Coordinates of C-alpha atoms in Angstrom, one line a residue:
X417 CA -56.4 -4.4 -8.9
X418 CA -53.8 -4.0 -11.6
X419 CA -52.6 -0.6 -10.2
X420 CA -52.5 -2.1 -6.7
X421 CA -50.5 -5.1 -7.9
X422 CA -48.0 -2.8 -9.7
X423 CA -47.7 -0.7 -6.6
X424 CA -46.8 -3.8 -4.5
X425 CA -44.2 -4.9 -7.1
X426 CA -42.6 -1.5 -7.1
X427 CA -42.3 -1.4 -3.3
X428 CA -40.7 -4.9 -3.3
X429 CA -38.3 -3.7 -6.0
X430 CA -37.2 -0.8 -3.9
X431 CA -36.7 -3.0 -0.8
X432 CA -34.6 -5.4 -2.8
X433 CA -32.6 -2.8 -4.6
X434 CA -31.9 -0.7 -1.5
X435 CA -32.1 2.6 -3.4
X436 CA -34.0 5.8 -3.0
X437 CA -35.6 5.7 -6.4
X438 CA -39.2 4.3 -6.7
X439 CA -40.9 3.2 -9.8
X440 CA -44.6 3.3 -9.2
X441 CA -47.0 3.9 -12.1
X442 CA -47.3 2.9 -15.7
X443 CA -48.5 4.9 -18.7
X444 CA -48.8 3.4 -22.2
X445 CA -46.2 0.8 -21.5
X446 CA -43.7 3.3 -20.1
X447 CA -42.7 3.3 -16.4
X448 CA -42.9 6.7 -14.8
X449 CA -40.4 6.5 -12.0
X450 CA -40.4 8.8 -9.0
X451 CA -37.2 10.7 -8.6
X452 CA -35.4 11.7 -5.3
X453 CA -32.6 13.9 -4.1
X454 CA -31.0 14.3 -0.7
X455 CA -32.3 16.9 1.8
X456 CA -30.2 18.9 4.2
X457 CA -30.5 16.2 6.9
X458 CA -29.4 13.5 4.4
X459 CA -32.9 12.0 4.1
X460 CA -34.5 11.2 0.8
X461 CA -36.7 13.9 -0.7
X462 CA -39.1 13.7 -3.6
X463 CA -38.4 16.0 -6.6
X464 CA -39.9 16.5 -10.0
X465 CA -39.1 14.0 -12.7
X466 CA -35.7 14.8 -14.2
X467 CA -35.8 12.1 -16.9
X468 CA -38.5 10.2 -18.7
X469 CA -38.3 7.0 -20.7
X470 CA -38.0 7.8 -24.4
X471 CA -38.1 4.3 -26.0
X472 CA -35.8 1.4 -26.5
X473 CA -33.2 0.2 -29.1
X474 CA -32.5 -3.4 -30.3
X475 CA -35.9 -4.7 -29.2
X476 CA -36.4 -6.6 -32.5
X477 CA -32.8 -7.9 -32.4
X478 CA -31.7 -8.1 -28.8
X479 CA -28.0 -8.0 -28.0
X480 CA -27.7 -10.7 -25.3
X481 CA -24.6 -10.7 -23.2
X482 CA -23.7 -7.0 -23.7
X483 CA -21.0 -5.9 -21.3
X484 CA -20.4 -2.3 -22.1
X485 CA -21.8 0.7 -24.1
X486 CA -20.2 3.9 -25.4
X487 CA -21.5 7.0 -27.2
X488 CA -19.6 9.0 -29.8
X489 CA -20.7 11.2 -32.6
X490 CA -24.3 10.1 -32.9
X491 CA -23.5 6.4 -32.6
X492 CA -23.7 3.8 -29.8
X493 CA -21.0 1.1 -29.6
X494 CA -22.0 -2.0 -27.7
X495 CA -19.5 -4.7 -26.5
X496 CA -21.3 -8.0 -27.4
X497 CA -19.3 -10.4 -25.3
X498 CA -21.5 -13.4 -26.0
X499 CA -21.1 -13.2 -29.8
X500 CA -17.5 -11.8 -29.8
X501 CA -18.2 -8.5 -31.6
X502 CA -18.8 -4.8 -31.3
X503 CA -22.2 -3.6 -32.5
X504 CA -22.4 0.0 -33.8
X505 CA -25.8 1.6 -33.9
X506 CA -26.6 4.9 -35.7
X507 CA -29.1 6.9 -33.6
X508 CA -30.2 8.8 -36.6
X509 CA -31.0 5.9 -38.9
X510 CA -31.1 3.0 -36.4
X511 CA -28.8 1.1 -38.8
X512 CA -26.4 -1.4 -37.2
X513 CA -23.0 -2.7 -38.3
X514 CA -20.6 -5.2 -36.7
X515 CA -16.9 -4.7 -35.9
X516 CA -14.3 -7.3 -35.1
X517 CA -16.6 -10.3 -35.4
X518 CA -13.9 -12.7 -36.7
X519 CA -11.2 -11.4 -34.3
X520 CA -12.7 -10.8 -30.9
X521 CA -13.4 -13.6 -28.4
X522 CA -15.4 -12.0 -25.6
X523 CA -15.1 -8.2 -25.6
X524 CA -16.0 -6.7 -22.2
X525 CA -15.1 -3.0 -22.7
X526 CA -15.4 -0.5 -25.6
X527 CA -14.2 3.1 -25.9
X528 CA -14.3 5.4 -28.9
X529 CA -11.6 8.1 -29.1
X530 CA -12.0 11.6 -30.4
X531 CA -10.5 10.4 -33.7
X532 CA -13.3 7.8 -34.0
X533 CA -10.9 4.9 -33.3
X534 CA -12.7 2.0 -31.5
X535 CA -10.7 0.6 -28.6
X536 CA -11.9 -2.8 -27.4
X537 CA -10.8 -4.6 -24.2
X538 CA -10.9 -8.4 -24.6
X539 CA -10.0 -10.3 -21.5
X540 CA -10.3 -13.7 -23.2
X541 CA -7.7 -12.7 -25.8
X542 CA -5.6 -10.7 -23.2
X543 CA -5.3 -7.9 -25.6
X544 CA -6.6 -4.4 -26.5
X545 CA -7.7 -4.1 -30.1
X546 CA -8.0 -0.9 -32.1
X547 CA -10.3 -0.6 -35.1
X548 CA -10.8 2.2 -37.6
X549 CA -13.9 4.0 -38.8
X550 CA -14.4 1.3 -41.4
X551 CA -14.1 -1.5 -38.9
X552 CA -10.6 -2.5 -40.0
X553 CA -8.0 -3.6 -37.4
X554 CA -5.4 -0.9 -36.8
X555 CA -3.4 -2.0 -33.8
X556 CA -3.2 -4.6 -31.0
X557 CA -1.8 -4.1 -27.5
X558 CA -0.8 -7.4 -25.9
X559 CA 0.7 -7.8 -22.5
X560 CA 3.5 -5.2 -21.8
X561 CA 7.0 -6.7 -22.0
X562 CA 8.4 -4.1 -19.6
X563 CA 10.1 -5.5 -16.5
X564 CA 8.4 -2.8 -14.4
X565 CA 5.0 -4.2 -15.3
X566 CA 5.7 -7.3 -13.1
X567 CA 6.0 -10.9 -14.0
X568 CA 3.0 -12.0 -11.9
X569 CA 0.8 -9.0 -12.8
X570 CA -2.5 -9.9 -14.4
X571 CA -3.2 -8.5 -17.9
X572 CA -6.8 -9.2 -18.8
X573 CA -8.1 -5.9 -20.1
X574 CA -11.8 -5.6 -19.1
X575 CA -12.5 -1.8 -19.3
X576 CA -10.6 1.0 -20.8
X577 CA -10.5 4.8 -21.6
X578 CA -8.3 6.8 -24.0
X579 CA -7.4 10.5 -23.6
X580 CA -6.5 13.1 -26.3
X581 CA -2.8 12.3 -26.1
X582 CA -3.5 8.6 -26.9
X583 CA -2.7 7.3 -23.4
X584 CA -4.7 4.1 -22.8
X585 CA -5.9 3.5 -19.2
X586 CA -7.0 -0.1 -18.6
X587 CA -8.9 -1.9 -15.9
X588 CA -7.4 -5.4 -15.8
X589 CA -9.2 -8.3 -14.3
X590 CA -7.4 -9.6 -11.2
X591 CA -4.8 -6.8 -11.2
X592 CA -4.7 -5.1 -7.7
X593 CA -1.9 -2.6 -8.5
X594 CA -4.2 0.0 -10.0
X595 CA -5.1 1.2 -13.5
X596 CA -2.6 0.2 -16.2
X597 CA -1.4 3.0 -18.5
X598 CA 0.1 2.4 -22.0
X599 CA 1.2 4.9 -24.6
X600 CA 0.4 4.9 -28.3
X601 CA 3.1 2.3 -29.0
X602 CA 2.0 0.0 -26.2
X603 CA 4.8 0.9 -23.8
X604 CA 4.0 0.5 -20.2
X605 CA 3.9 3.9 -18.5
X606 CA 3.0 2.7 -15.0
X607 CA 0.1 2.3 -12.6
X608 CA -2.2 5.0 -11.6
X609 CA -5.1 5.2 -9.1
X610 CA -5.5 3.0 -6.1
X611 CA -8.0 1.5 -3.6
X612 CA -7.1 1.9 0.1
X613 CA -7.1 -1.2 2.3
X614 CA -8.7 -0.4 5.7
X615 CA -6.7 -1.4 8.7
X616 CA -8.5 -2.6 11.8
X617 CA -7.4 -2.1 15.4
X618 CA -6.5 -5.8 15.7
X619 CA -4.3 -5.6 12.7
X620 CA -2.4 -2.6 14.2
X621 CA -1.8 -4.5 17.4
X622 CA -0.6 -7.5 15.4
X623 CA 1.7 -5.4 13.4
X624 CA 3.3 -4.1 16.6
X625 CA 3.5 -7.3 18.6
X626 CA 3.9 -10.2 16.0
X627 CA 7.3 -11.3 14.7
X628 CA 8.0 -11.3 11.0
X629 CA 7.5 -15.1 10.8
X630 CA 4.1 -14.7 12.5
X631 CA 3.0 -11.9 10.1
X632 CA 3.9 -14.1 7.1
X633 CA 1.4 -16.7 8.3
X634 CA -1.4 -14.2 8.4
X635 CA -3.8 -13.7 5.4
X636 CA -2.7 -10.9 3.3
X637 CA -5.2 -8.2 2.7
X638 CA -5.3 -7.0 -0.9
X639 CA -7.2 -4.0 -2.3
X640 CA -10.3 -4.4 -4.3
X641 CA -10.0 -4.1 -8.1
X642 CA -11.7 -1.5 -10.1
X643 CA -14.9 -2.6 -11.8
X644 CA -15.2 0.1 -14.5
X645 CA -13.8 3.3 -15.8
X646 CA -14.9 6.5 -17.6
X647 CA -13.2 9.6 -18.8
X648 CA -14.3 13.2 -19.3
X649 CA -13.3 15.6 -22.0
X650 CA -10.3 16.8 -20.0
X651 CA -8.9 13.3 -19.7
X652 CA -9.8 12.9 -16.0
X653 CA -10.5 9.3 -15.0
X654 CA -13.5 8.1 -13.0
X655 CA -13.6 4.6 -11.6
X656 CA -16.1 2.3 -9.9
X657 CA -15.4 -0.2 -7.2
X658 CA -18.1 -2.7 -6.2
X659 CA -18.7 -3.9 -2.7
X660 CA -17.7 -0.7 -0.9
X661 CA -19.7 2.3 0.4
X662 CA -18.7 5.9 0.5
X663 CA -15.8 5.4 -1.8
X664 CA -17.2 3.4 -4.6
X665 CA -17.1 6.3 -7.1
X666 CA -13.7 8.0 -7.6
X667 CA -12.6 11.0 -9.6
X668 CA -8.8 10.5 -9.9
X669 CA -6.3 13.3 -9.6
X670 CA -3.0 13.3 -11.4
X671 CA -1.5 11.5 -8.5
X672 CA -4.3 8.9 -8.4
X673 CA -6.1 10.3 -5.4
X674 CA -9.8 10.8 -5.1
X675 CA -11.1 14.4 -5.8
X676 CA -14.6 13.6 -4.8
X677 CA -14.2 12.6 -1.2
X678 CA -16.9 10.8 0.8
X679 CA -20.2 10.8 -1.0
X680 CA -23.5 8.9 -1.2
X681 CA -23.1 6.0 -3.5
X682 CA -24.2 2.4 -3.9
X683 CA -22.5 -1.0 -3.4
X684 CA -23.6 -2.4 -6.7
X685 CA -22.7 0.3 -9.2
X686 CA -21.8 -1.3 -12.5
X687 CA -21.0 1.6 -14.9
X688 CA -20.3 5.3 -14.9
X689 CA -20.4 8.0 -17.6
X690 CA -19.5 11.7 -17.6
X691 CA -21.5 14.4 -19.4
X692 CA -20.1 17.2 -21.4
X693 CA -20.1 19.7 -18.6
X694 CA -18.9 17.4 -15.8
X695 CA -22.1 15.7 -14.7
X696 CA -21.5 12.2 -13.4
X697 CA -24.0 9.4 -14.2
X698 CA -23.8 6.0 -12.5
X699 CA -26.1 3.0 -12.7
X700 CA -26.6 0.1 -10.4
X701 CA -27.1 -3.5 -11.6
X702 CA -30.7 -3.2 -10.4
X703 CA -31.4 -0.3 -12.7
X704 CA -31.3 2.7 -10.5
X705 CA -29.6 5.7 -12.0
X706 CA -27.7 8.4 -10.0
X707 CA -26.7 11.8 -11.3
X708 CA -24.0 13.7 -9.4
X709 CA -22.7 17.2 -10.1
X710 CA -19.1 18.0 -10.9
X711 CA -18.2 18.0 -7.2
X712 CA -19.8 14.7 -6.5
X713 CA -22.9 15.9 -4.7
X714 CA -26.0 13.8 -5.5
X715 CA -28.6 15.6 -7.6
X716 CA -31.1 13.0 -8.7
X717 CA -31.7 9.3 -8.4
X718 CA -34.4 7.6 -10.5
X719 CA -35.2 4.5 -12.5
X720 CA -36.2 1.1 -11.2
X721 CA -36.0 -2.7 -11.3
X722 CA -38.1 -4.6 -13.7
X723 CA -39.6 -7.2 -11.5
X724 CA -41.8 -9.5 -13.6
X725 CA -42.8 -6.5 -15.7
X726 CA -41.0 -5.6 -18.9
X727 CA -41.7 -1.9 -19.2
X728 CA -39.8 0.9 -20.8
X729 CA -37.8 2.7 -18.2
X730 CA -37.4 -0.4 -15.9
X731 CA -34.2 -2.4 -16.0
X732 CA -33.7 -6.1 -15.4
X733 CA -29.9 -6.3 -15.2
X734 CA -28.0 -3.2 -16.2
X735 CA -24.4 -3.5 -17.6
X736 CA -23.6 0.0 -18.9
X737 CA -24.6 3.6 -19.2
X738 CA -23.6 6.5 -21.4
X739 CA -24.7 10.1 -22.1
X740 CA -24.7 12.2 -25.2
X741 CA -24.2 16.0 -25.5
X742 CA -28.0 16.6 -25.1
X743 CA -28.2 14.8 -21.8
X744 CA -29.9 11.8 -23.3
X745 CA -29.0 8.6 -21.3
X746 CA -28.6 5.2 -22.8
X747 CA -28.7 2.2 -20.4
X748 CA -27.8 -1.3 -21.5
X749 CA -30.2 -4.0 -20.2
X750 CA -28.0 -7.1 -20.3
X751 CA -30.7 -9.5 -19.4
X752 CA -33.2 -8.3 -22.0
X753 CA -30.6 -7.3 -24.6
X754 CA -32.1 -3.9 -25.2
X755 CA -31.0 -0.3 -24.7
X756 CA -33.2 1.9 -22.6
X757 CA -33.3 5.6 -23.6
X758 CA -34.1 8.4 -21.1
X759 CA -34.5 12.0 -22.1
X760 CA -34.3 15.0 -19.8
X761 CA -37.4 16.9 -18.7
X762 CA -37.6 20.8 -18.6
X763 CA -36.9 20.5 -14.9
X764 CA -33.6 18.7 -15.5
X765 CA -32.8 21.0 -18.4
X766 CA -33.2 24.0 -16.0
X767 CA -30.8 22.4 -13.6
X768 CA -28.2 21.7 -16.2
X769 CA -28.6 25.3 -17.6
X770 CA -28.1 26.6 -14.0
X771 CA -24.9 24.6 -13.5
X772 CA -23.6 25.7 -16.9
X773 CA -24.3 29.3 -16.1
X774 CA -22.5 29.0 -12.8
X775 CA -19.4 27.4 -14.5
X776 CA -19.5 30.2 -17.1
X777 CA -19.6 33.0 -14.5
X778 CA -23.2 34.0 -15.1
X779 CA -24.0 34.1 -11.3
X780 CA -27.1 36.3 -11.5
X781 CA -28.7 34.1 -14.1
X782 CA -27.6 30.9 -12.3
X783 CA -29.1 32.1 -9.0
X784 CA -32.4 32.9 -10.7
X785 CA -32.5 29.5 -12.4
X786 CA -31.9 27.7 -9.1
X787 CA -34.4 29.9 -7.3
X788 CA -37.1 28.8 -9.8
X789 CA -36.0 25.1 -9.3
X790 CA -36.4 25.5 -5.5
X791 CA -39.9 26.9 -6.1
X792 CA -40.8 23.6 -7.9
X793 CA -38.8 21.0 -5.8
X794 CA -36.6 21.9 -2.9
X795 CA -33.3 20.0 -2.5
X796 CA -30.0 20.4 -0.7
X797 CA -28.0 20.7 -3.9
X798 CA -30.2 23.5 -5.3
X799 CA -29.8 25.6 -2.1
X800 CA -26.1 24.8 -2.2
X801 CA -25.8 26.3 -5.7
X802 CA -27.8 29.3 -4.6
X803 CA -25.3 29.8 -1.9
X804 CA -22.3 29.4 -4.3
X805 CA -23.8 32.0 -6.6
X806 CA -24.3 34.5 -3.7
X807 CA -20.8 33.8 -2.5
X808 CA -19.4 34.7 -5.9
X809 CA -21.5 37.8 -5.9
X810 CA -20.1 38.8 -2.4
X811 CA -23.5 38.6 -0.7
X812 CA -22.0 36.6 2.1
X813 CA -24.9 36.8 4.6
X814 CA -27.3 35.4 2.0
X815 CA -24.8 32.8 1.0
X816 CA -24.5 31.6 4.6
X817 CA -28.3 31.4 4.8
X818 CA -28.6 29.2 1.7
X819 CA -25.6 27.0 2.7
X820 CA -27.3 26.5 6.0
X821 CA -30.6 25.4 4.3
X822 CA -28.5 23.0 2.2
X823 CA -26.7 21.5 5.2
X824 CA -23.4 22.5 3.6
X825 CA -21.1 23.1 6.6
X826 CA -18.0 23.8 4.5
X827 CA -19.8 26.4 2.3
X828 CA -21.4 28.0 5.4
X829 CA -17.9 28.2 7.0
X830 CA -16.5 30.0 4.0
X831 CA -19.4 32.5 3.8
X832 CA -19.4 33.0 7.6
X833 CA -15.6 33.7 7.5
X834 CA -16.2 36.6 5.2
X835 CA -19.1 37.9 7.3
X836 CA -17.0 37.7 10.4
X837 CA -14.1 39.5 8.8
X838 CA -16.5 42.3 7.8
X839 CA -17.9 42.5 11.3
X840 CA -14.4 42.4 12.9
X841 CA -13.4 45.4 10.8
X842 CA -16.3 47.4 12.1
X843 CA -16.0 46.6 15.8
X844 CA -12.2 46.3 16.1
X845 CA -11.6 50.0 17.0
X846 CA -14.3 49.8 19.7
X847 CA -12.8 46.5 21.0
X848 CA -9.4 48.0 21.3
X849 CA -10.8 51.0 23.2
X850 CA -12.7 48.7 25.6
X851 CA -9.6 46.6 26.3
X852 CA -7.6 49.7 27.1
X853 CA -10.3 51.0 29.4
X854 CA -10.6 47.6 31.1
X855 CA -6.8 47.4 31.7
X856 CA -6.7 50.9 33.2
X857 CA -9.7 50.2 35.4
X858 CA -8.1 47.0 36.6
X859 CA -4.8 48.7 37.4
X860 CA -6.6 51.5 39.3
X861 CA -8.6 48.9 41.3
X862 CA -5.5 47.1 42.3
X863 CA -3.9 50.3 43.5
X864 CA -6.9 51.1 45.7
X865 CA -7.1 47.6 47.2
X866 CA -3.4 47.2 47.7
X867 CA -2.7 46.3 51.3
X868 CA -6.3 45.5 52.1
X869 CA -6.1 41.8 51.1
X870 CA -7.1 40.1 54.3
X871 CA -7.9 36.4 54.9
X872 CA -11.6 35.8 54.3
X873 CA -13.5 34.0 57.1
X874 CA -14.4 30.4 56.3
X875 CA -17.8 29.8 54.7
X876 CA -20.1 28.3 57.3
X877 CA -22.9 27.3 54.9
X878 CA -22.3 23.6 54.0
X879 CA -24.0 23.9 50.6
X880 CA -21.9 26.9 49.5
X881 CA -18.8 25.2 50.8
X882 CA -19.5 22.1 48.8
X883 CA -20.1 24.1 45.6
X884 CA -16.8 25.9 46.1
X885 CA -15.2 22.5 46.7
X886 CA -15.7 21.8 43.0
X887 CA -12.9 24.2 42.1
X888 CA -10.7 22.4 44.6
X889 CA -11.4 19.1 42.8
X890 CA -10.0 20.6 39.6
X891 CA -6.7 21.6 41.2
X892 CA -6.3 18.7 43.6
X893 CA -8.3 15.7 42.4
X894 CA -6.5 13.1 44.6
X895 CA -6.9 15.0 47.9
X896 CA -10.5 15.9 47.0
X897 CA -11.3 12.2 46.4
X898 CA -10.2 11.3 49.9
X899 CA -12.1 14.3 51.4
X900 CA -15.3 13.1 49.7
X901 CA -14.6 9.5 50.8
X902 CA -14.2 10.5 54.4
X903 CA -17.3 12.7 54.3
X904 CA -15.4 15.9 54.8
X905 CA -16.9 17.4 51.6
X906 CA -19.7 16.8 49.1
X907 CA -23.3 16.2 49.6
X908 CA -26.5 15.0 47.9
X909 CA -27.8 18.5 47.4
X910 CA -24.7 19.9 45.9
X911 CA -24.3 16.8 43.6
X912 CA -27.9 17.1 42.4
X913 CA -27.3 20.8 41.6
X914 CA -24.1 19.8 39.6
X915 CA -26.1 17.2 37.6
X916 CA -28.8 19.8 36.8
X917 CA -26.2 22.4 35.8
X918 CA -24.5 19.8 33.6
X919 CA -27.8 19.0 31.9
X920 CA -28.6 22.7 31.5
X921 CA -25.2 23.4 29.9
X922 CA -25.6 20.4 27.5
X923 CA -29.0 21.7 26.5
X924 CA -27.9 25.2 26.0
X925 CA -24.8 24.1 24.0
X926 CA -26.9 21.8 21.8
X927 CA -29.7 24.1 21.0
X928 CA -27.9 27.4 20.8
X929 CA -24.5 26.5 19.3
X930 CA -24.3 27.8 15.7
X931 CA -24.6 25.7 12.5
X932 CA -20.8 26.2 12.0
X933 CA -20.0 24.1 15.0
X934 CA -22.7 21.5 15.0
X935 CA -23.6 21.2 11.3
X936 CA -27.2 20.7 12.4
X937 CA -30.1 23.0 11.5
X938 CA -32.5 24.2 14.2
X939 CA -35.3 22.2 12.7
X940 CA -33.3 19.0 13.1
X941 CA -32.6 19.8 16.8
X942 CA -36.3 20.1 17.7
X943 CA -37.1 16.4 18.2
X944 CA -34.3 16.2 20.7
X945 CA -36.0 18.8 22.8
X946 CA -38.7 16.4 24.0
X947 CA -36.6 14.0 26.0
X948 CA -34.7 16.9 27.5
X949 CA -37.9 18.4 28.7
X950 CA -39.0 15.1 30.2
X951 CA -35.6 14.9 32.0
X952 CA -36.4 18.2 33.7

């Protein structure tokens, strides 16, 4: 009965969370969550467990009201907004110390630079504070005094990140202009990053027809503000926007654009973290964890929502996530005041080794690694990496086959382009010879038939005449319409044959068009065959 009860709770949690991860069974107090990835047809597919719960932190002294978490050099830094402090936890000794307890009001964001300086975003104080290794205050960054910042612009720092040059990128509460950037001295450098505002068809019509006075009376649409920010070792910013789908997670270019493009994400992402080799980890408020590769392709999703069951590995309300250099994940459970620890399994370690090998140019080893992963658990991203490796090894036919299994149309197109170029180079001389022969034969035929072009007798068969009438419709549609209306052309038999030919052409085009044009594998086309057969 207990297992059945847990199963029911897990199913309810998934339905409420709207995610593909599924927490099902329990073992010695630890939740063992089923992990999923995306298949070639964008459906959820079960994979081996990439991460397992490895314990908790702060269970004896919970940190209630924690808003953010950051990892640096073997230590975790937690923004304890409720108590106005930063809690520093040593992972080696489990010792804790407090930073800024008498100065901070309600810190919401924390970031530790490469020089071990602790940057804290405090929206209640409307400042960014910087503390040293010993916890002493080094600097403060109040509201920028530059005119270009804007007199009405909001400055309530909530999240932040700092690159190696000391440039501070801030997510400000209520600021819709983008990410705020300050230099080391607090000088305002400008805004970067943006969220697009979708424009509806009605708004386009209003923009063309309404006067300026009428437009001013309409409600102004403003972009959504960013909810969180992370930064990789190269200084590239990653942001989260809540309440949107397909564009919630962004990897910003120098110009502020999104390098990831459309991807599978969630509406309630609350935090994002970047691994040492470019892996992207994002967590939802309901405790589901998503791992993406450096290109934004979904690799794993796992975790779960703790519904009336406080178990290691299940989250009540998540508020932050960070990863260390060994791919250990630390997720802050704001409701319970504890930090959940997840450690990678050999399966995930193999995946990370394969991506590292690919980035380092070890394509043979990387291909072998992903081939072994596919033998354990198939997934679109694994086949895609096999295709990438074969593409780098100039095995274009094999690369196209793997990209097709992965449902990667862009990769398949790139591989197919190389295959086609190779084939064109082989058949081009024969093609030129055939064209020359055809032109000579056509010229000779015209010389033989010259002067013999006589008017052909009219076709007496009504059906054949109606079928030929179709070509007349293409050239003279208005005249053909009146001929059909007056009964001079057209018939039930010829119309029926045209419908059947149309259905046949559609069927042949659908089932025999290549993956390059349709982006659909043959297996995915099979279910469509049944209604087509019923039609015939």
